[in-house]
Amino acid sequence: MVAMKFWRGVWVGCTHAQLMLPQAYDALETVFEKWKPKVIGHLGDYIDTTALRAGADGSRDEGEDIGLDLEAGFDFLNWYFVRKASVKVLTLGNHDIRPERFLGHPNAMKRYLAEAMQERAKSTFKRLG
């Protein structure tokens, strides 16, 4: 019989940047204090990117602030992944990869912004480990 060792873990997902309620931060802080997980992970959609959704053109969603969304998402990741843990995992959700759609876009401004967003994400992920 093989002995199995279990590690405590905390996983969250669909935090959607500025849409996350302040009470959720408080609840997570309580979980971290009591649980002291060795594994932490995010299951995707740390940003919302409403303005980049497929049907946003011509709708109110097209005007949603991408900068605020990104900053709130990165602020959350910085807050979340600063914890001491043996294993840290971040998976990307469909909202997180929306900018990739514009990487080869014929509109230079959209292409440049998508590239800048992707570079910012990569540098943040690298810094967080």
Tab-separated table of N, CA, C and O in Angstrom:
chain	number	residue	atom	x	y	z
A	1	MET	N	0.842	-1.174	0.000
A	1	MET	CA	0.000	0.000	0.000
A	1	MET	C	0.891	1.243	0.000
A	1	MET	O	1.841	1.335	0.764
A	2	VAL	N	0.578	2.196	-0.855
A	2	VAL	CA	1.358	3.424	-0.973
A	2	VAL	C	0.771	4.488	-0.057
A	2	VAL	O	-0.440	4.740	-0.076
A	3	ALA	N	1.620	5.082	0.729
A	3	ALA	CA	1.166	6.172	1.608
A	3	ALA	C	1.055	7.451	0.787
A	3	ALA	O	1.943	7.776	0.011
A	4	MET	N	-0.054	8.111	0.934
A	4	MET	CA	-0.259	9.351	0.191
A	4	MET	C	-0.121	10.543	1.136
A	4	MET	O	-0.604	10.501	2.253
A	5	LYS	N	0.545	11.550	0.658
A	5	LYS	CA	0.679	12.766	1.441
A	5	LYS	C	-0.190	13.834	0.786
A	5	LYS	O	-0.117	14.054	-0.422
A	6	PHE	N	-1.002	14.472	1.568
A	6	PHE	CA	-1.875	15.509	1.057
A	6	PHE	C	-1.363	16.871	1.488
A	6	PHE	O	-0.884	17.038	2.609
A	7	TRP	N	-1.472	17.845	0.606
A	7	TRP	CA	-1.107	19.220	0.906
A	7	TRP	C	-2.363	20.062	0.915
A	7	TRP	O	-3.256	19.868	0.097
A	8	ARG	N	-2.402	21.003	1.818
A	8	ARG	CA	-3.525	21.936	1.846
A	8	ARG	C	-3.396	22.897	0.681
A	8	ARG	O	-2.307	23.392	0.389
A	9	GLY	N	-4.519	23.168	0.056
A	9	GLY	CA	-4.488	24.069	-1.087
A	9	GLY	C	-5.671	25.018	-1.109
A	9	GLY	O	-6.726	24.727	-0.543
A	10	VAL	N	-5.444	26.154	-1.736
A	10	VAL	CA	-6.504	27.125	-1.965
A	10	VAL	C	-6.498	27.454	-3.452
A	10	VAL	O	-5.459	27.799	-4.020
A	11	TRP	N	-7.656	27.309	-4.062
A	11	TRP	CA	-7.824	27.601	-5.483
A	11	TRP	C	-8.994	28.565	-5.642
A	11	TRP	O	-10.024	28.399	-4.995
A	12	VAL	N	-8.795	29.562	-6.469
A	12	VAL	CA	-9.874	30.489	-6.802
A	12	VAL	C	-9.937	30.605	-8.319
A	12	VAL	O	-9.007	30.238	-9.023
A	13	GLY	N	-11.011	31.141	-8.795
A	13	GLY	CA	-11.148	31.372	-10.226
A	13	GLY	C	-12.229	32.399	-10.484
A	13	GLY	O	-13.015	32.738	-9.594
A	14	CYS	N	-12.237	32.895	-11.693
A	14	CYS	CA	-13.253	33.862	-12.125
A	14	CYS	C	-13.339	35.061	-11.184
A	14	CYS	O	-14.420	35.479	-10.784
A	15	THR	N	-12.180	35.616	-10.837
A	15	THR	CA	-12.172	36.801	-9.977
A	15	THR	C	-12.498	38.064	-10.776
A	15	THR	O	-12.940	39.048	-10.205
A	16	HIS	N	-12.269	38.049	-12.078
A	16	HIS	CA	-12.698	39.106	-13.005
A	16	HIS	C	-12.338	40.522	-12.565
A	16	HIS	O	-13.161	41.436	-12.628
A	17	ALA	N	-11.105	40.711	-12.131
A	17	ALA	CA	-10.518	42.027	-11.870
A	17	ALA	C	-11.382	42.911	-10.994
A	17	ALA	O	-11.688	42.561	-9.863
A	18	GLN	N	-11.783	44.066	-11.534
A	18	GLN	CA	-12.516	45.044	-10.729
A	18	GLN	C	-13.916	44.582	-10.347
A	18	GLN	O	-14.567	45.225	-9.525
A	19	LEU	N	-14.360	43.464	-10.859
A	19	LEU	CA	-15.688	42.947	-10.510
A	19	LEU	C	-15.666	42.149	-9.201
A	19	LEU	O	-16.723	41.828	-8.663
A	20	MET	N	-14.468	41.848	-8.700
A	20	MET	CA	-14.362	41.091	-7.451
A	20	MET	C	-14.766	41.968	-6.268
A	20	MET	O	-14.316	43.101	-6.138
A	21	LEU	N	-15.604	41.444	-5.431
A	21	LEU	CA	-16.098	42.191	-4.277
A	21	LEU	C	-15.033	42.281	-3.182
A	21	LEU	O	-14.297	41.320	-2.949
A	22	PRO	N	-14.967	43.421	-2.490
A	22	PRO	CA	-14.000	43.559	-1.383
A	22	PRO	C	-14.178	42.480	-0.315
A	22	PRO	O	-13.202	42.044	0.294
A	23	GLN	N	-15.403	42.018	-0.105
A	23	GLN	CA	-15.653	40.975	0.896
A	23	GLN	C	-14.944	39.671	0.520
A	23	GLN	O	-14.592	38.879	1.382
A	24	ALA	N	-14.737	39.459	-0.769
A	24	ALA	CA	-14.051	38.244	-1.210
A	24	ALA	C	-12.587	38.268	-0.772
A	24	ALA	O	-12.030	37.239	-0.394
A	25	TYR	N	-11.963	39.443	-0.818
A	25	TYR	CA	-10.589	39.572	-0.331
A	25	TYR	C	-10.530	39.212	1.156
A	25	TYR	O	-9.651	38.482	1.587
A	26	ASP	N	-11.481	39.741	1.923
A	26	ASP	CA	-11.514	39.466	3.363
A	26	ASP	C	-11.698	37.978	3.633
A	26	ASP	O	-11.034	37.405	4.496
A	27	ALA	N	-12.582	37.355	2.877
A	27	ALA	CA	-12.829	35.921	3.059
A	27	ALA	C	-11.584	35.113	2.719
A	27	ALA	O	-11.219	34.176	3.449
A	28	LEU	N	-10.919	35.463	1.639
A	28	LEU	CA	-9.690	34.760	1.267
A	28	LEU	C	-8.593	34.956	2.306
A	28	LEU	O	-7.851	34.022	2.615
A	29	GLU	N	-8.494	36.159	2.829
A	29	GLU	CA	-7.488	36.432	3.862
A	29	GLU	C	-7.719	35.529	5.070
A	29	GLU	O	-6.777	34.960	5.628
A	30	THR	N	-8.975	35.357	5.459
A	30	THR	CA	-9.325	34.469	6.569
A	30	THR	C	-8.927	33.027	6.263
A	30	THR	O	-8.364	32.330	7.101
A	31	VAL	N	-9.211	32.593	5.043
A	31	VAL	CA	-8.854	31.224	4.638
A	31	VAL	C	-7.346	31.035	4.702
A	31	VAL	O	-6.854	30.036	5.222
A	32	PHE	N	-6.585	32.008	4.185
A	32	PHE	CA	-5.125	31.893	4.218
A	32	PHE	C	-4.598	31.829	5.645
A	32	PHE	O	-3.686	31.063	5.945
A	33	GLU	N	-5.151	32.649	6.523
A	33	GLU	CA	-4.691	32.674	7.914
A	33	GLU	C	-4.971	31.350	8.624
A	33	GLU	O	-4.135	30.850	9.361
A	34	LYS	N	-6.144	30.786	8.399
A	34	LYS	CA	-6.530	29.555	9.092
A	34	LYS	C	-5.980	28.302	8.419
A	34	LYS	O	-5.624	27.346	9.076
A	35	TRP	N	-5.944	28.274	7.115
A	35	TRP	CA	-5.621	27.072	6.353
A	35	TRP	C	-4.122	26.911	6.131
A	35	TRP	O	-3.615	25.793	6.037
A	36	LYS	N	-3.389	28.018	5.952
A	36	LYS	CA	-1.955	28.015	5.670
A	36	LYS	C	-1.609	27.003	4.563
A	36	LYS	O	-0.877	26.034	4.781
A	37	PRO	N	-2.138	27.258	3.358
A	37	PRO	CA	-1.971	26.297	2.266
A	37	PRO	C	-0.533	26.194	1.761
A	37	PRO	O	0.228	27.163	1.807
A	38	LYS	N	-0.189	24.999	1.311
A	38	LYS	CA	1.111	24.779	0.672
A	38	LYS	C	0.991	24.930	-0.842
A	38	LYS	O	1.987	25.069	-1.532
A	39	VAL	N	-0.226	24.873	-1.347
A	39	VAL	CA	-0.495	25.015	-2.780
A	39	VAL	C	-1.539	26.106	-2.948
A	39	VAL	O	-2.562	26.098	-2.268
A	40	ILE	N	-1.247	27.068	-3.837
A	40	ILE	CA	-2.268	28.062	-4.178
A	40	ILE	C	-2.365	28.145	-5.692
A	40	ILE	O	-1.375	27.984	-6.405
A	41	GLY	N	-3.573	28.365	-6.161
A	41	GLY	CA	-3.758	28.440	-7.596
A	41	GLY	C	-4.918	29.322	-7.984
A	41	GLY	O	-5.825	29.580	-7.193
A	42	HIS	N	-4.841	29.804	-9.202
A	42	HIS	CA	-5.937	30.569	-9.794
A	42	HIS	C	-6.359	29.829	-11.053
A	42	HIS	O	-5.532	29.479	-11.885
A	43	LEU	N	-7.647	29.604	-11.181
A	43	LEU	CA	-8.183	28.770	-12.259
A	43	LEU	C	-8.521	29.534	-13.531
A	43	LEU	O	-9.057	28.970	-14.472
A	44	GLY	N	-8.227	30.817	-13.559
A	44	GLY	CA	-8.449	31.592	-14.783
A	44	GLY	C	-9.454	32.703	-14.624
A	44	GLY	O	-10.230	32.745	-13.675
A	45	ASP	N	-9.418	33.617	-15.581
A	45	ASP	CA	-10.240	34.825	-15.608
A	45	ASP	C	-9.912	35.764	-14.455
A	45	ASP	O	-10.776	36.215	-13.718
A	46	TYR	N	-8.618	36.072	-14.329
A	46	TYR	CA	-8.188	37.068	-13.346
A	46	TYR	C	-8.495	38.477	-13.851
A	46	TYR	O	-8.520	39.430	-13.079
A	47	ILE	N	-8.699	38.631	-15.174
A	47	ILE	CA	-9.171	39.891	-15.755
A	47	ILE	C	-10.500	39.628	-16.446
A	47	ILE	O	-10.880	38.474	-16.666
A	48	ASP	N	-11.209	40.689	-16.764
A	48	ASP	CA	-12.519	40.516	-17.397
A	48	ASP	C	-12.498	40.834	-18.889
A	48	ASP	O	-13.119	40.149	-19.670
A	49	THR	N	-11.767	41.851	-19.289
A	49	THR	CA	-11.628	42.272	-20.683
A	49	THR	C	-12.968	42.391	-21.413
A	49	THR	O	-13.110	41.958	-22.548
A	50	THR	N	-13.928	43.013	-20.760
A	50	THR	CA	-15.256	43.191	-21.342
A	50	THR	C	-15.190	43.874	-22.698
A	50	THR	O	-15.896	43.477	-23.636
A	51	ALA	N	-14.344	44.886	-22.837
A	51	ALA	CA	-14.253	45.647	-24.084
A	51	ALA	C	-13.736	44.803	-25.245
A	51	ALA	O	-13.931	45.168	-26.414
A	52	LEU	N	-13.098	43.673	-24.940
A	52	LEU	CA	-12.521	42.834	-25.998
A	52	LEU	C	-13.378	41.626	-26.351
A	52	LEU	O	-12.995	40.839	-27.202
A	53	ARG	N	-14.543	41.511	-25.719
A	53	ARG	CA	-15.357	40.329	-26.015
A	53	ARG	C	-15.838	40.385	-27.462
A	53	ARG	O	-15.908	41.453	-28.074
A	54	ALA	N	-16.152	39.226	-28.011
A	54	ALA	CA	-16.485	39.110	-29.434
A	54	ALA	C	-17.631	40.032	-29.866
A	54	ALA	O	-17.587	40.605	-30.936
A	55	GLY	N	-18.650	40.218	-29.077
A	55	GLY	CA	-19.793	41.040	-29.481
A	55	GLY	C	-19.753	42.467	-28.967
A	55	GLY	O	-20.766	43.170	-28.994
A	56	ALA	N	-18.593	42.936	-28.530
A	56	ALA	CA	-18.511	44.266	-27.912
A	56	ALA	C	-18.583	45.419	-28.908
A	56	ALA	O	-19.027	46.506	-28.559
A	57	ASP	N	-18.151	45.196	-30.154
A	57	ASP	CA	-18.150	46.278	-31.145
A	57	ASP	C	-19.524	46.928	-31.263
A	57	ASP	O	-20.522	46.253	-31.498
A	58	GLY	N	-19.536	48.238	-31.074
A	58	GLY	CA	-20.783	48.994	-31.204
A	58	GLY	C	-21.679	48.947	-29.980
A	58	GLY	O	-22.739	49.570	-29.970
A	59	SER	N	-21.295	48.226	-28.954
A	59	SER	CA	-22.115	48.132	-27.737
A	59	SER	C	-21.481	48.967	-26.618
A	59	SER	O	-20.375	49.463	-26.750
A	60	ARG	N	-22.198	49.092	-25.522
A	60	ARG	CA	-21.677	49.799	-24.352
A	60	ARG	C	-20.410	49.133	-23.811
A	60	ARG	O	-19.528	49.796	-23.272
A	61	ASP	N	-20.337	47.812	-23.946
A	61	ASP	CA	-19.174	47.072	-23.450
A	61	ASP	C	-17.870	47.530	-24.099
A	61	ASP	O	-16.806	47.465	-23.485
A	62	GLU	N	-17.955	48.008	-25.328
A	62	GLU	CA	-16.764	48.444	-26.057
A	62	GLU	C	-16.047	49.588	-25.326
A	62	GLU	O	-14.843	49.751	-25.451
A	63	GLY	N	-16.766	50.334	-24.520
A	63	GLY	CA	-16.193	51.461	-23.798
A	63	GLY	C	-15.683	51.124	-22.406
A	63	GLY	O	-15.200	52.008	-21.692
A	64	GLU	N	-15.773	49.864	-22.001
A	64	GLU	CA	-15.278	49.481	-20.663
A	64	GLU	C	-13.772	49.692	-20.587
A	64	GLU	O	-13.030	49.353	-21.506
A	65	ASP	N	-13.316	50.233	-19.476
A	65	ASP	CA	-11.919	50.623	-19.277
A	65	ASP	C	-11.002	49.403	-19.182
A	65	ASP	O	-11.021	48.670	-18.189
A	66	ILE	N	-10.179	49.207	-20.203
A	66	ILE	CA	-9.253	48.076	-20.233
A	66	ILE	C	-8.110	48.277	-19.233
A	66	ILE	O	-7.683	47.341	-18.564
A	67	GLY	N	-7.629	49.512	-19.113
A	67	GLY	CA	-6.533	49.801	-18.185
A	67	GLY	C	-6.905	49.510	-16.748
A	67	GLY	O	-6.147	48.878	-16.009
A	68	LEU	N	-8.094	49.948	-16.343
A	68	LEU	CA	-8.576	49.684	-14.984
A	68	LEU	C	-8.721	48.183	-14.757
A	68	LEU	O	-8.355	47.659	-13.710
A	69	ASP	N	-9.232	47.505	-15.769
A	69	ASP	CA	-9.411	46.057	-15.693
A	69	ASP	C	-8.068	45.356	-15.486
A	69	ASP	O	-7.927	44.520	-14.595
A	70	LEU	N	-7.085	45.712	-16.301
A	70	LEU	CA	-5.763	45.088	-16.185
A	70	LEU	C	-5.121	45.377	-14.834
A	70	LEU	O	-4.580	44.474	-14.190
A	71	GLU	N	-5.162	46.631	-14.407
A	71	GLU	CA	-4.551	46.989	-13.132
A	71	GLU	C	-5.198	46.238	-11.973
A	71	GLU	O	-4.508	45.737	-11.085
A	72	ALA	N	-6.518	46.153	-11.975
A	72	ALA	CA	-7.220	45.430	-10.909
A	72	ALA	C	-6.856	43.942	-10.940
A	72	ALA	O	-6.656	43.319	-9.896
A	73	GLY	N	-6.750	43.372	-12.133
A	73	GLY	CA	-6.380	41.963	-12.257
A	73	GLY	C	-4.972	41.691	-11.768
A	73	GLY	O	-4.724	40.740	-11.019
A	74	PHE	N	-4.013	42.540	-12.168
A	74	PHE	CA	-2.630	42.376	-11.722
A	74	PHE	C	-2.494	42.663	-10.232
A	74	PHE	O	-1.707	42.019	-9.543
A	75	ASP	N	-3.252	43.647	-9.731
A	75	ASP	CA	-3.237	43.923	-8.288
A	75	ASP	C	-3.687	42.690	-7.512
A	75	ASP	O	-3.102	42.341	-6.489
A	76	PHE	N	-4.739	42.025	-8.015
A	76	PHE	CA	-5.208	40.815	-7.343
A	76	PHE	C	-4.128	39.734	-7.362
A	76	PHE	O	-3.841	39.112	-6.334
A	77	LEU	N	-3.544	39.482	-8.529
A	77	LEU	CA	-2.511	38.448	-8.627
A	77	LEU	C	-1.340	38.755	-7.699
A	77	LEU	O	-0.814	37.849	-7.043
A	78	ASN	N	-0.926	40.026	-7.645
A	78	ASN	CA	0.164	40.413	-6.736
A	78	ASN	C	-0.218	40.163	-5.287
A	78	ASN	O	0.593	39.690	-4.500
A	79	TRP	N	-1.436	40.476	-4.921
A	79	TRP	CA	-1.919	40.254	-3.556
A	79	TRP	C	-2.009	38.754	-3.255
A	79	TRP	O	-1.588	38.289	-2.205
A	80	TYR	N	-2.539	38.001	-4.189
A	80	TYR	CA	-2.798	36.572	-4.001
A	80	TYR	C	-1.515	35.745	-3.969
A	80	TYR	O	-1.299	34.940	-3.071
A	81	PHE	N	-0.643	35.962	-4.941
A	81	PHE	CA	0.536	35.104	-5.088
A	81	PHE	C	1.736	35.546	-4.265
A	81	PHE	O	2.797	34.932	-4.349
A	82	VAL	N	1.593	36.587	-3.449
A	82	VAL	CA	2.674	36.986	-2.566
A	82	VAL	C	2.798	36.005	-1.390
A	82	VAL	O	3.796	35.972	-0.695
A	83	ARG	N	1.808	35.178	-1.206
A	83	ARG	CA	1.784	34.212	-0.096
A	83	ARG	C	2.923	33.213	-0.207
A	83	ARG	O	3.349	32.862	-1.302
A	84	LYS	N	3.339	32.722	0.964
A	84	LYS	CA	4.313	31.633	0.986
A	84	LYS	C	3.570	30.347	0.658
A	84	LYS	O	2.601	29.997	1.320
A	85	ALA	N	4.030	29.680	-0.360
A	85	ALA	CA	3.441	28.405	-0.748
A	85	ALA	C	4.509	27.611	-1.488
A	85	ALA	O	5.351	28.183	-2.180
A	86	SER	N	4.453	26.303	-1.339
A	86	SER	CA	5.419	25.449	-2.024
A	86	SER	C	5.158	25.395	-3.517
A	86	SER	O	6.076	25.272	-4.319
A	87	VAL	N	3.883	25.463	-3.883
A	87	VAL	CA	3.483	25.386	-5.289
A	87	VAL	C	2.500	26.507	-5.580
A	87	VAL	O	1.551	26.724	-4.828
A	88	LYS	N	2.750	27.237	-6.689
A	88	LYS	CA	1.843	28.293	-7.137
A	88	LYS	C	1.502	28.024	-8.593
A	88	LYS	O	2.392	27.804	-9.414
A	89	VAL	N	0.202	28.037	-8.909
A	89	VAL	CA	-0.249	27.706	-10.253
A	89	VAL	C	-1.222	28.772	-10.741
A	89	VAL	O	-2.138	29.165	-10.020
A	90	LEU	N	-1.030	29.218	-11.973
A	90	LEU	CA	-1.964	30.136	-12.617
A	90	LEU	C	-2.348	29.547	-13.958
A	90	LEU	O	-1.480	29.264	-14.787
A	91	THR	N	-3.629	29.325	-14.152
A	91	THR	CA	-4.109	28.910	-15.467
A	91	THR	C	-4.849	30.102	-16.069
A	91	THR	O	-5.331	30.978	-15.362
A	92	LEU	N	-4.907	30.147	-17.378
A	92	LEU	CA	-5.575	31.255	-18.057
A	92	LEU	C	-6.963	30.831	-18.508
A	92	LEU	O	-7.142	29.734	-19.042
A	93	GLY	N	-7.903	31.727	-18.306
A	93	GLY	CA	-9.275	31.475	-18.739
A	93	GLY	C	-9.555	32.188	-20.054
A	93	GLY	O	-8.706	32.897	-20.597
A	94	ASN	N	-10.765	32.019	-20.563
A	94	ASN	CA	-11.119	32.622	-21.848
A	94	ASN	C	-11.058	34.153	-21.813
A	94	ASN	O	-10.717	34.786	-22.813
A	95	HIS	N	-11.338	34.776	-20.682
A	95	HIS	CA	-11.257	36.231	-20.588
A	95	HIS	C	-9.796	36.702	-20.598
A	95	HIS	O	-9.494	37.772	-21.101
A	96	ASP	N	-8.907	35.898	-20.031
A	96	ASP	CA	-7.489	36.246	-19.958
A	96	ASP	C	-6.816	36.213	-21.322
A	96	ASP	O	-5.828	36.927	-21.553
A	97	ILE	N	-7.317	35.385	-22.219
A	97	ILE	CA	-6.662	35.239	-23.521
A	97	ILE	C	-7.344	36.054	-24.621
A	97	ILE	O	-6.916	36.002	-25.773
A	98	ARG	N	-8.349	36.836	-24.290
A	98	ARG	CA	-9.006	37.670	-25.301
A	98	ARG	C	-8.039	38.578	-26.053
A	98	ARG	O	-8.176	38.752	-27.268
A	99	PRO	N	-7.053	39.188	-25.404
A	99	PRO	CA	-6.131	40.063	-26.152
A	99	PRO	C	-5.383	39.331	-27.280
A	99	PRO	O	-5.024	39.958	-28.280
A	100	GLU	N	-5.166	38.033	-27.134
A	100	GLU	CA	-4.432	37.267	-28.158
A	100	GLU	C	-5.106	37.351	-29.523
A	100	GLU	O	-4.439	37.267	-30.553
A	101	ARG	N	-6.404	37.528	-29.534
A	101	ARG	CA	-7.169	37.640	-30.782
A	101	ARG	C	-6.683	38.797	-31.648
A	101	ARG	O	-6.841	38.789	-32.855
A	102	PHE	N	-6.088	39.809	-31.006
A	102	PHE	CA	-5.680	41.018	-31.703
A	102	PHE	C	-4.190	41.050	-32.038
A	102	PHE	O	-3.704	42.039	-32.580
A	103	LEU	N	-3.449	40.002	-31.727
A	103	LEU	CA	-2.005	40.012	-31.949
A	103	LEU	C	-1.628	40.165	-33.422
A	103	LEU	O	-0.651	40.814	-33.741
A	104	GLY	N	-2.373	39.619	-34.311
A	104	GLY	CA	-2.071	39.756	-35.740
A	104	GLY	C	-3.033	40.694	-36.443
A	104	GLY	O	-3.180	40.647	-37.662
A	105	HIS	N	-3.689	41.544	-35.698
A	105	HIS	CA	-4.731	42.421	-36.240
A	105	HIS	C	-4.145	43.408	-37.251
A	105	HIS	O	-3.060	43.939	-37.051
A	106	PRO	N	-4.881	43.686	-38.343
A	106	PRO	CA	-4.396	44.649	-39.334
A	106	PRO	C	-4.369	46.091	-38.804
A	106	PRO	O	-3.601	46.911	-39.304
A	107	ASN	N	-5.166	46.393	-37.778
A	107	ASN	CA	-5.161	47.720	-37.170
A	107	ASN	C	-3.949	47.794	-36.241
A	107	ASN	O	-3.869	47.075	-35.242
A	108	ALA	N	-2.991	48.666	-36.575
A	108	ALA	CA	-1.726	48.744	-35.835
A	108	ALA	C	-1.939	49.079	-34.358
A	108	ALA	O	-1.220	48.570	-33.500
A	109	MET	N	-2.905	49.940	-34.064
A	109	MET	CA	-3.141	50.326	-32.678
A	109	MET	C	-3.633	49.132	-31.866
A	109	MET	O	-3.124	48.863	-30.773
A	110	LYS	N	-4.580	48.374	-32.410
A	110	LYS	CA	-5.097	47.198	-31.700
A	110	LYS	C	-4.001	46.151	-31.532
A	110	LYS	O	-3.869	45.543	-30.474
A	111	ARG	N	-3.213	45.960	-32.582
A	111	ARG	CA	-2.129	44.975	-32.527
A	111	ARG	C	-1.092	45.375	-31.473
A	111	ARG	O	-0.676	44.563	-30.654
A	112	TYR	N	-0.691	46.642	-31.465
A	112	TYR	CA	0.297	47.132	-30.508
A	112	TYR	C	-0.202	46.985	-29.074
A	112	TYR	O	0.533	46.531	-28.194
A	113	LEU	N	-1.446	47.372	-28.837
A	113	LEU	CA	-1.999	47.273	-27.487
A	113	LEU	C	-2.098	45.821	-27.024
A	113	LEU	O	-1.828	45.518	-25.870
A	114	ALA	N	-2.468	44.928	-27.939
A	114	ALA	CA	-2.535	43.505	-27.585
A	114	ALA	C	-1.144	42.989	-27.220
A	114	ALA	O	-0.980	42.244	-26.247
A	115	GLU	N	-0.136	43.401	-27.978
A	115	GLU	CA	1.235	42.994	-27.686
A	115	GLU	C	1.699	43.550	-26.339
A	115	GLU	O	2.346	42.841	-25.557
A	116	ALA	N	1.353	44.809	-26.060
A	116	ALA	CA	1.732	45.428	-24.785
A	116	ALA	C	1.045	44.722	-23.621
A	116	ALA	O	1.666	44.494	-22.571
A	117	MET	N	-0.218	44.363	-23.792
A	117	MET	CA	-0.948	43.651	-22.744
A	117	MET	C	-0.305	42.294	-22.494
A	117	MET	O	-0.137	41.877	-21.346
A	118	GLN	N	0.053	41.614	-23.562
A	118	GLN	CA	0.661	40.292	-23.409
A	118	GLN	C	2.037	40.383	-22.739
A	118	GLN	O	2.362	39.564	-21.876
A	119	GLU	N	2.825	41.381	-23.108
A	119	GLU	CA	4.137	41.565	-22.481
A	119	GLU	C	3.996	41.855	-20.989
A	119	GLU	O	4.743	41.334	-20.173
A	120	ARG	N	3.027	42.703	-20.644
A	120	ARG	CA	2.794	43.040	-19.240
A	120	ARG	C	2.410	41.786	-18.462
A	120	ARG	O	2.879	41.561	-17.350
A	121	ALA	N	1.550	40.975	-19.041
A	121	ALA	CA	1.136	39.744	-18.380
A	121	ALA	C	2.332	38.817	-18.181
A	121	ALA	O	2.553	38.290	-17.086
A	122	LYS	N	3.124	38.620	-19.221
A	122	LYS	CA	4.286	37.731	-19.122
A	122	LYS	C	5.268	38.200	-18.055
A	122	LYS	O	5.784	37.393	-17.282
A	123	SER	N	5.534	39.503	-17.999
A	123	SER	CA	6.489	40.001	-17.013
A	123	SER	C	5.928	39.860	-15.600
A	123	SER	O	6.665	39.543	-14.659
A	124	THR	N	4.620	40.043	-15.440
A	124	THR	CA	3.991	39.861	-14.126
A	124	THR	C	4.067	38.398	-13.704
A	124	THR	O	4.442	38.090	-12.567
A	125	PHE	N	3.737	37.483	-14.617
A	125	PHE	CA	3.784	36.053	-14.303
A	125	PHE	C	5.198	35.636	-13.916
A	125	PHE	O	5.408	34.893	-12.971
A	126	LYS	N	6.175	36.128	-14.659
A	126	LYS	CA	7.578	35.767	-14.376
A	126	LYS	C	7.992	36.276	-12.994
A	126	LYS	O	8.616	35.556	-12.223
A	127	ARG	N	7.635	37.519	-12.683
A	127	ARG	CA	7.997	38.098	-11.386
A	127	ARG	C	7.347	37.345	-10.240
A	127	ARG	O	7.919	37.161	-9.177
A	128	LEU	N	6.117	36.875	-10.450
A	128	LEU	CA	5.396	36.148	-9.401
A	128	LEU	C	5.861	34.697	-9.266
A	128	LEU	O	5.514	34.013	-8.307
A	129	GLY	N	6.610	34.237	-10.244
A	129	GLY	CA	7.134	32.878	-10.186
A	129	GLY	C	6.139	31.874	-10.674
A	129	GLY	O	6.146	30.725	-10.365
